[in-house]
Coordinates of N, CA and C in Angstrom, one line a residue:
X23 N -26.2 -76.7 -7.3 CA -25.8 -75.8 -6.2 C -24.3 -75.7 -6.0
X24 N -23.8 -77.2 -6.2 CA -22.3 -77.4 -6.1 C -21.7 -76.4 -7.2
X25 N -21.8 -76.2 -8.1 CA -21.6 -75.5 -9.4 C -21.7 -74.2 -9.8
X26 N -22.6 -73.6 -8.7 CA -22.7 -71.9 -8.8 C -22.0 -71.8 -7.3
X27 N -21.5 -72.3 -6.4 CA -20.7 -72.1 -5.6 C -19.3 -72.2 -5.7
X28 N -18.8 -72.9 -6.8 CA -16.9 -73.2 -7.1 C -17.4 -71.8 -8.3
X29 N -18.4 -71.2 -9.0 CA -18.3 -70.5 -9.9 C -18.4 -69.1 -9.3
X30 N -19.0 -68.5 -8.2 CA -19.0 -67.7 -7.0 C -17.6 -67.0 -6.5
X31 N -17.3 -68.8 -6.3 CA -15.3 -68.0 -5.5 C -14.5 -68.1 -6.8
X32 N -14.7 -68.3 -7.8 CA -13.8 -68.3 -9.0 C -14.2 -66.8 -9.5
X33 N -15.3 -65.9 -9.6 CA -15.4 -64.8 -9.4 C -14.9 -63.9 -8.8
X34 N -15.3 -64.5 -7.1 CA -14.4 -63.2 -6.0 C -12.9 -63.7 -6.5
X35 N -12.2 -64.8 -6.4 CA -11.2 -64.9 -6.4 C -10.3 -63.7 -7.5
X36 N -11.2 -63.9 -8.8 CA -10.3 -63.0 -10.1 C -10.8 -61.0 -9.3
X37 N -11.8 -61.0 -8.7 CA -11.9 -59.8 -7.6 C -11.0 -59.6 -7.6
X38 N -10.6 -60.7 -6.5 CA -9.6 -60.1 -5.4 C -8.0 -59.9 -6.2
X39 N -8.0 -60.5 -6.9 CA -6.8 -60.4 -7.7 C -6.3 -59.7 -9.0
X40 N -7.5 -58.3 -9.2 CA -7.7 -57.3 -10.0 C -7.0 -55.9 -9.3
X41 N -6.1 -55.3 -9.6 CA -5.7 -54.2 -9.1 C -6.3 -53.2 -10.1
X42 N -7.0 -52.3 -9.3 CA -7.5 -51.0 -9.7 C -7.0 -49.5 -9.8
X43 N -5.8 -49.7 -9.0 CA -5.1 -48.5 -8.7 C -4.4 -48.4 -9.7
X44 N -3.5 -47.0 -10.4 CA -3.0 -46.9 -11.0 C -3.2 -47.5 -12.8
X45 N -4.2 -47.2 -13.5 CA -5.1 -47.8 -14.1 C -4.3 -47.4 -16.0
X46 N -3.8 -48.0 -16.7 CA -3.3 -46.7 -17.9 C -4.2 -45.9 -18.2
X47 N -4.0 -45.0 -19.1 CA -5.4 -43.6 -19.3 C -4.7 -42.3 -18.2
X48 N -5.8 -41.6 -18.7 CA -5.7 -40.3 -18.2 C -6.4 -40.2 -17.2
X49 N -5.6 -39.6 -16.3 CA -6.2 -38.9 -15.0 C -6.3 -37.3 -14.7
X50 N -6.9 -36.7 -14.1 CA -6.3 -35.5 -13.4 C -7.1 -35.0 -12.2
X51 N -6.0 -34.2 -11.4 CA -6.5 -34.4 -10.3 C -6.4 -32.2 -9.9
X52 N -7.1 -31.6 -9.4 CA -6.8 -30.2 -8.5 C -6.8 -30.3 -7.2
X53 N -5.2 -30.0 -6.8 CA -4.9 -30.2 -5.1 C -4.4 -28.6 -5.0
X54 N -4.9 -28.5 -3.5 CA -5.1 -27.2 -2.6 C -3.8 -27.5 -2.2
X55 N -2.6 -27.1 -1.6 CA -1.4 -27.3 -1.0 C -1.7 -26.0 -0.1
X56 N -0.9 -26.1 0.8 CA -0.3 -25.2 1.7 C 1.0 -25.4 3.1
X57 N 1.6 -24.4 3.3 CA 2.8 -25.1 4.5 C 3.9 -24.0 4.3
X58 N 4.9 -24.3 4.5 CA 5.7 -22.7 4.8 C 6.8 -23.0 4.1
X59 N 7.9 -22.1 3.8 CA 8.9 -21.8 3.1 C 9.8 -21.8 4.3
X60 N 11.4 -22.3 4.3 CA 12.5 -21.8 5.5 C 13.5 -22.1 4.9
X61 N 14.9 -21.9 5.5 CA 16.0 -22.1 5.2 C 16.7 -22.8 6.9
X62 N 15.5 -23.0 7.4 CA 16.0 -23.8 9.2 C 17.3 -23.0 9.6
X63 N 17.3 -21.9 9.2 CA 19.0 -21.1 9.7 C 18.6 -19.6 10.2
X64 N 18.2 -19.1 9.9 CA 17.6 -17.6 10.1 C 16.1 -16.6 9.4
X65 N 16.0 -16.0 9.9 CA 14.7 -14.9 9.6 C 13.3 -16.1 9.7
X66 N 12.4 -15.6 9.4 CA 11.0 -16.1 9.5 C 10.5 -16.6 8.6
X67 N 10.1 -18.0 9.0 CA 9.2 -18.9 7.7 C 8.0 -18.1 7.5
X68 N 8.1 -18.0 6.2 CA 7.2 -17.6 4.9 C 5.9 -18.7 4.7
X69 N 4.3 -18.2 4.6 CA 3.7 -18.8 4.4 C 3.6 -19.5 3.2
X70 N 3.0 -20.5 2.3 CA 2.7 -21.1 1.3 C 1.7 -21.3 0.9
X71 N 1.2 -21.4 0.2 CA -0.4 -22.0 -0.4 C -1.1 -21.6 -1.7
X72 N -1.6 -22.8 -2.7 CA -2.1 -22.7 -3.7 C -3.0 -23.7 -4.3
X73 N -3.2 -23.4 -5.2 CA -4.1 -24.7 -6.4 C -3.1 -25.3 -7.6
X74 N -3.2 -26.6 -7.7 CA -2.4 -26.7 -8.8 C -3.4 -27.9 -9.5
X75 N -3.3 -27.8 -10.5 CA -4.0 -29.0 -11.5 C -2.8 -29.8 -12.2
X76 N -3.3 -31.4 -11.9 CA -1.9 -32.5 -12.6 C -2.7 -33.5 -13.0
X77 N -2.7 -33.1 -14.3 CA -2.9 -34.0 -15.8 C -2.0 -35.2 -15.7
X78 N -2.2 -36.3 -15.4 CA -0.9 -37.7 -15.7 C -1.6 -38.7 -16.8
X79 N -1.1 -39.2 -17.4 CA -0.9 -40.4 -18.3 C -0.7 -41.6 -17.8
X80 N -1.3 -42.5 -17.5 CA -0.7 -44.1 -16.9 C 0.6 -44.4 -18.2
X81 N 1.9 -44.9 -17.5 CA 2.9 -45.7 -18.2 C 2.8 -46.4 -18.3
X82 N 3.3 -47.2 -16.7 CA 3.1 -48.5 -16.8 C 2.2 -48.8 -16.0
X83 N 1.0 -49.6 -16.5 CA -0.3 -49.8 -15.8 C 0.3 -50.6 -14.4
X84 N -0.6 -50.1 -13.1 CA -0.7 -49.9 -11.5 C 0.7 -50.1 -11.5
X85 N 1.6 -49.2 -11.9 CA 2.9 -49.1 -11.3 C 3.6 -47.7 -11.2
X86 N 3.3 -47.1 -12.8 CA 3.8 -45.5 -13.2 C 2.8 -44.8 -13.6
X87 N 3.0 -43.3 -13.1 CA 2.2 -42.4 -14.3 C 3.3 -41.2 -14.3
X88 N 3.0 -40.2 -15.6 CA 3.7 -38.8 -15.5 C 3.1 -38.5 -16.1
X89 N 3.1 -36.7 -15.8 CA 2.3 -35.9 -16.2 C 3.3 -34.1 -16.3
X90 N 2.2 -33.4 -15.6 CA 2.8 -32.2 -15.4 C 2.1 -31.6 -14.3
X91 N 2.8 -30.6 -13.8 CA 1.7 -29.7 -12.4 C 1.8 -27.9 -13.1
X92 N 0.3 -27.4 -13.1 CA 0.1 -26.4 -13.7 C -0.5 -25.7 -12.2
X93 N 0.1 -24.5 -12.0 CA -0.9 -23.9 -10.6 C -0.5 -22.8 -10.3
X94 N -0.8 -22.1 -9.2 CA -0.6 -21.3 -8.7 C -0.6 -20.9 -7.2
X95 N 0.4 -20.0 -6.9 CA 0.6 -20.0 -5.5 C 0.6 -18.7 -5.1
X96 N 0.6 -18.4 -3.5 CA 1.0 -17.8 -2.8 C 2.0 -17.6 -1.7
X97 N 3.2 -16.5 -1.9 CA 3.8 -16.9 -0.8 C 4.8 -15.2 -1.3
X98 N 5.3 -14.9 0.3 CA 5.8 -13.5 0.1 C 5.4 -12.7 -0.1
X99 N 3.6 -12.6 -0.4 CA 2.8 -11.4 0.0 C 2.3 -11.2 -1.7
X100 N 2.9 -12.2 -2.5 CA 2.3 -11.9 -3.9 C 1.5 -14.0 -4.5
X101 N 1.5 -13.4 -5.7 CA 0.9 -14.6 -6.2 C 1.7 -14.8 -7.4
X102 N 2.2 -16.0 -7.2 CA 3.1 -16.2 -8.6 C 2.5 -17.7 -9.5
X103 N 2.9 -18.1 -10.5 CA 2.5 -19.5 -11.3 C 3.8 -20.4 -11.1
X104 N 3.3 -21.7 -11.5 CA 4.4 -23.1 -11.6 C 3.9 -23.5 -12.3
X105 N 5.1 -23.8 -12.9 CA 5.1 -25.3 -13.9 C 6.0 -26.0 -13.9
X106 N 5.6 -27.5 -14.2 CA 6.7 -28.6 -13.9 C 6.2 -30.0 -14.6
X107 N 7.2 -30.7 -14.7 CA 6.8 -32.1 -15.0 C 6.8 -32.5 -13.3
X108 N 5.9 -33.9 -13.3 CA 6.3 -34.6 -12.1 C 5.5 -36.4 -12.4
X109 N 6.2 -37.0 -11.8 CA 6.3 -38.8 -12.4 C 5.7 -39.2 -10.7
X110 N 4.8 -40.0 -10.8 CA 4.7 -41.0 -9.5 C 4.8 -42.2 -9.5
X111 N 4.9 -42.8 -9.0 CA 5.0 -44.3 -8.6 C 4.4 -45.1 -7.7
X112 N 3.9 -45.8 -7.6 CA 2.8 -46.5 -6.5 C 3.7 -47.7 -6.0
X113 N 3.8 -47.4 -4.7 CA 4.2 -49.0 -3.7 C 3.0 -49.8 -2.7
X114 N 2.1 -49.3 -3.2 CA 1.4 -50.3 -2.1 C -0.5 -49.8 -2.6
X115 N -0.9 -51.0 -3.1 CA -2.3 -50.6 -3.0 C -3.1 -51.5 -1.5
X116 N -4.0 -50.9 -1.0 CA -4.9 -51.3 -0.2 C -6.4 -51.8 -0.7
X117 N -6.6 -53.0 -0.7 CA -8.0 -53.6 -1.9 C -9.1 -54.1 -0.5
X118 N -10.4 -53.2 -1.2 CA -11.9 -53.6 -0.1 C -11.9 -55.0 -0.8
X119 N -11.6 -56.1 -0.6 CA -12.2 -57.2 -1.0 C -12.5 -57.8 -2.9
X120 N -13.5 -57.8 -2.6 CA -14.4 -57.8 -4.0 C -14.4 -56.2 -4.6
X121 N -14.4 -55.2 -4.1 CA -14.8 -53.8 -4.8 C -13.5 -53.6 -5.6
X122 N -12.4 -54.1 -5.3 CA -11.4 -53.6 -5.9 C -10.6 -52.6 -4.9
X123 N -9.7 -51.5 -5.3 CA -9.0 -51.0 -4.7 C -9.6 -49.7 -3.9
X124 N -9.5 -49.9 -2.7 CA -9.8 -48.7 -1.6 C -9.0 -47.9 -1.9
X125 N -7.7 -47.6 -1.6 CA -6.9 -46.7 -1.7 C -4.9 -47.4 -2.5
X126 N -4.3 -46.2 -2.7 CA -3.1 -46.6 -3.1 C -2.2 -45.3 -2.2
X127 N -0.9 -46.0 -2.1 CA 0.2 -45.0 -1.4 C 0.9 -44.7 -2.4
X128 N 1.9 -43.6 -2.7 CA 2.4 -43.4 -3.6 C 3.5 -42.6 -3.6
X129 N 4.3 -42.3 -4.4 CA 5.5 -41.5 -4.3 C 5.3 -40.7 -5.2
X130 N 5.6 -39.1 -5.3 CA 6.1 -38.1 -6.1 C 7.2 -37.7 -6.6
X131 N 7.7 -37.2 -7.9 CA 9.2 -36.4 -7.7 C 8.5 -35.5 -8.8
X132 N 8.8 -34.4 -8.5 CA 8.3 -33.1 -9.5 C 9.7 -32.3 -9.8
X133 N 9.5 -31.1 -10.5 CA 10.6 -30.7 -11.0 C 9.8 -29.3 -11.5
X134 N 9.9 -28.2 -10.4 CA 8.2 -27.1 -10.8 C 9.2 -25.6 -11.0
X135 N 9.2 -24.9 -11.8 CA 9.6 -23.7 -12.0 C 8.5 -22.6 -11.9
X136 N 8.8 -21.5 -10.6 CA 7.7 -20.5 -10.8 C 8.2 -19.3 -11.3
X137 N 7.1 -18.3 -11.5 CA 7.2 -17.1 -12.3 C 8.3 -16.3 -11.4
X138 N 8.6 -16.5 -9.9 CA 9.6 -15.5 -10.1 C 10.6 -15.8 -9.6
X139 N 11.3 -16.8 -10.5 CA 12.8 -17.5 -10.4 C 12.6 -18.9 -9.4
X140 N 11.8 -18.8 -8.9 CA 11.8 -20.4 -8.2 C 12.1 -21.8 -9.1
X141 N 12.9 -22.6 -8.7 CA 12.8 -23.5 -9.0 C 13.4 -24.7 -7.8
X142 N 11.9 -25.4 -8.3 CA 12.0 -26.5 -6.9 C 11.9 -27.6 -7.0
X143 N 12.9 -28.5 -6.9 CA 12.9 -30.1 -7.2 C 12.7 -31.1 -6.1
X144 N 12.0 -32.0 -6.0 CA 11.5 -32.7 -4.7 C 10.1 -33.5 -5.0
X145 N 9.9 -34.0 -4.1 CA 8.1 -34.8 -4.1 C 7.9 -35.2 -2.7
X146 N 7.0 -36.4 -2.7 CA 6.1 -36.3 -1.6 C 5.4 -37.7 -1.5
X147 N 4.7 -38.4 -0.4 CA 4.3 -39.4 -0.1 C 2.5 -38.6 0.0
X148 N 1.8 -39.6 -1.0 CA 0.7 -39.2 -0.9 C 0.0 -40.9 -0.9
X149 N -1.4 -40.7 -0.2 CA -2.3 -41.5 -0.4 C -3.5 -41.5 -1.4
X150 N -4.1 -41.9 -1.9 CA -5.2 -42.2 -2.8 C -6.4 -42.8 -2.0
X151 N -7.3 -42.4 -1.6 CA -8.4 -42.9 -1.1 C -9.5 -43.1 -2.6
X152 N -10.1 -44.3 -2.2 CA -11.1 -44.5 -3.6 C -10.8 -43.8 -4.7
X153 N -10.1 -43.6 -5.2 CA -9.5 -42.7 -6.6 C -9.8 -41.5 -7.0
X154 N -10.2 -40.9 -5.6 CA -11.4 -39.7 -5.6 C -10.4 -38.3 -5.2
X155 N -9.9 -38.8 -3.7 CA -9.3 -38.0 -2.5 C -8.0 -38.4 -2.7
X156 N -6.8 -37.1 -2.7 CA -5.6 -37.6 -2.7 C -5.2 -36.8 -1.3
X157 N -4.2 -37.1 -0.3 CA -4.1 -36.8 0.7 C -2.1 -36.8 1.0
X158 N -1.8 -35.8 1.0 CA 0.0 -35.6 0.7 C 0.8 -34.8 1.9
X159 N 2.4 -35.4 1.9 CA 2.9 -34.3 2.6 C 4.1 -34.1 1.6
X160 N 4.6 -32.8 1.1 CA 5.4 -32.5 0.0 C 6.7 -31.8 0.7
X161 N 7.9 -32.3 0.1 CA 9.2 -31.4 0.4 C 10.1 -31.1 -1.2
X162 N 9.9 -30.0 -0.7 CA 10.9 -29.4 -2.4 C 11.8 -28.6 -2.0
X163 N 13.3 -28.6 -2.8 CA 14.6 -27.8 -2.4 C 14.6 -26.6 -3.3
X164 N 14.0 -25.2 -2.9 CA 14.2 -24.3 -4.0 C 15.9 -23.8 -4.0
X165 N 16.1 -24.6 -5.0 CA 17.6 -24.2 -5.1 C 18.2 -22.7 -6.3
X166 N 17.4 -22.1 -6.4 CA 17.6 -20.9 -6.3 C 17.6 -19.9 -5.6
X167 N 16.7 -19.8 -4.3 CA 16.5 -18.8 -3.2 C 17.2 -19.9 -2.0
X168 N 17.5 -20.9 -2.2 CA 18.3 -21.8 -1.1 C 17.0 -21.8 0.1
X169 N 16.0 -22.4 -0.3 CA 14.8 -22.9 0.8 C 14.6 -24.2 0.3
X170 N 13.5 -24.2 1.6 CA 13.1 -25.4 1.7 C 11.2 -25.1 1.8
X171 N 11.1 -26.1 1.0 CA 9.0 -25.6 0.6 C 8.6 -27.2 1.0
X172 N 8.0 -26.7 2.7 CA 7.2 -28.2 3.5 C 5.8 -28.0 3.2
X173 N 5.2 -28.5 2.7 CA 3.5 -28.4 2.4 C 2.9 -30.2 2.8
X174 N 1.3 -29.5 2.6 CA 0.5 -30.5 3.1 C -0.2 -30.4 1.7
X175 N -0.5 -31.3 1.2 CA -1.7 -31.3 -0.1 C -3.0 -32.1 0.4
X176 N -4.0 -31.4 -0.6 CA -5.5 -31.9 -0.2 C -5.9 -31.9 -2.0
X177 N -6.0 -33.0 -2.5 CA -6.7 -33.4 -3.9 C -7.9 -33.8 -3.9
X178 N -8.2 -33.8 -5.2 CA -10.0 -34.4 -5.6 C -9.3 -34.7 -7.5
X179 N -10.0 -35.5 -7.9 CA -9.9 -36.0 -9.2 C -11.0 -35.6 -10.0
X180 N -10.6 -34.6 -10.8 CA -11.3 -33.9 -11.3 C -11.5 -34.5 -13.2
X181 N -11.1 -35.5 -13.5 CA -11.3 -36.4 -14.6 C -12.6 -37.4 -14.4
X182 N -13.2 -37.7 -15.4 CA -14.1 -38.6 -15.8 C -13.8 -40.1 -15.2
X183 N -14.1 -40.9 -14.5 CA -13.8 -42.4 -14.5 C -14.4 -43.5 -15.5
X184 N -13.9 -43.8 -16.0 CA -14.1 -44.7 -16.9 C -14.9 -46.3 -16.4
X185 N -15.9 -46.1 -17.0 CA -16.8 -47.3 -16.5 C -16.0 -48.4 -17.0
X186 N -16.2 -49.7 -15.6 CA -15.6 -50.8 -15.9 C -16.3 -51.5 -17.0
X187 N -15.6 -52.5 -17.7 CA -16.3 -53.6 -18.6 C -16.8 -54.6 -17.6
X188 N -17.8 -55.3 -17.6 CA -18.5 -56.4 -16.8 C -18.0 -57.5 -17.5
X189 N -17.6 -58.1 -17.0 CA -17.1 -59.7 -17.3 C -18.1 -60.4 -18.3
X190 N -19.9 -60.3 -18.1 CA -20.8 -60.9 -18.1 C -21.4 -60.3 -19.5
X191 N -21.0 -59.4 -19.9 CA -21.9 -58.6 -20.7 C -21.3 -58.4 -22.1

């Protein structure tokens, strides 16, 4: 009995001490964005909103990924495309116990060019819930039209999860 109980917490213990977040491999995720365009100086903020899909690559496992953001938006009464590289970084994972990692916080920096002369450099503080839900607030400087693009993001991971290996098997 003594013996499957020090082998029990020697179990939870390598648990608890497995980070799950931020994993190498391929990920990808489709986030809805939306939020307004301004220049905080004059005339009327401009609505925002679209779909973008971001393909990332783990770098350095639970620390880096980069990828790219492919999507499309709305804003100005038309619909234009982006594209961009963008790199995240993870500062903080949140772990259920034994399950592994509930959620991760994370940083953005993208670098997105749209079809009609936009280009917008910036990122964003997002969460990770169970590796499922990504939840964001984004700021980008379109330093071509001299605005500012404030959005809210709403993700889902639209990649495969890769079954864990069992210790036991």
């Amino acid at each position: 009995m003594l013996l499957l109980t020090i082998t029990s917490l020697c179990i939870s213990k390598l648990s608890f001490a497995q980070d799950t977040e931020f994993p190498k491999g391929f990920i990808m995720h489709a986030k809805l964005h939306n939020g307004l365009i301004t220049n905080f100086h004059r005339g009327v903020d401009l609505y925002t909103g679209g779909l973008q899909v971001i393909p990332q690559i783990g770098i350095i496992e639970h620390r880096l990924r980069a990828g790219i953001i492919a999507g499309g938006f709305y804003a100005n009464k038309r619909w234009d495309a982006q594209f961009g590289p963008t790199i995240s970084v993870k500062l903080k994972s949140f772990n259920a116990g034994p399950f592994g990692g509930a959620a991760n916080l994370h940083l953005t920096a993208d670098h997105i060019w749209g079809t009609n002369k936009q280009k917008l450099a910036g990122g964003g503080i997002h969460i990770d819930l169970l590796n499922k839900l990504v939840l964001g607030l984004t700021a980008h400087r379109d330093y071509e039209y001299n605005t500012w693009w404030l959005q809210t993001a709403l993700g889902i991971r639209i990649s495969k999860i890769k079954k864990a290996k069992e210790i036991f098997n």
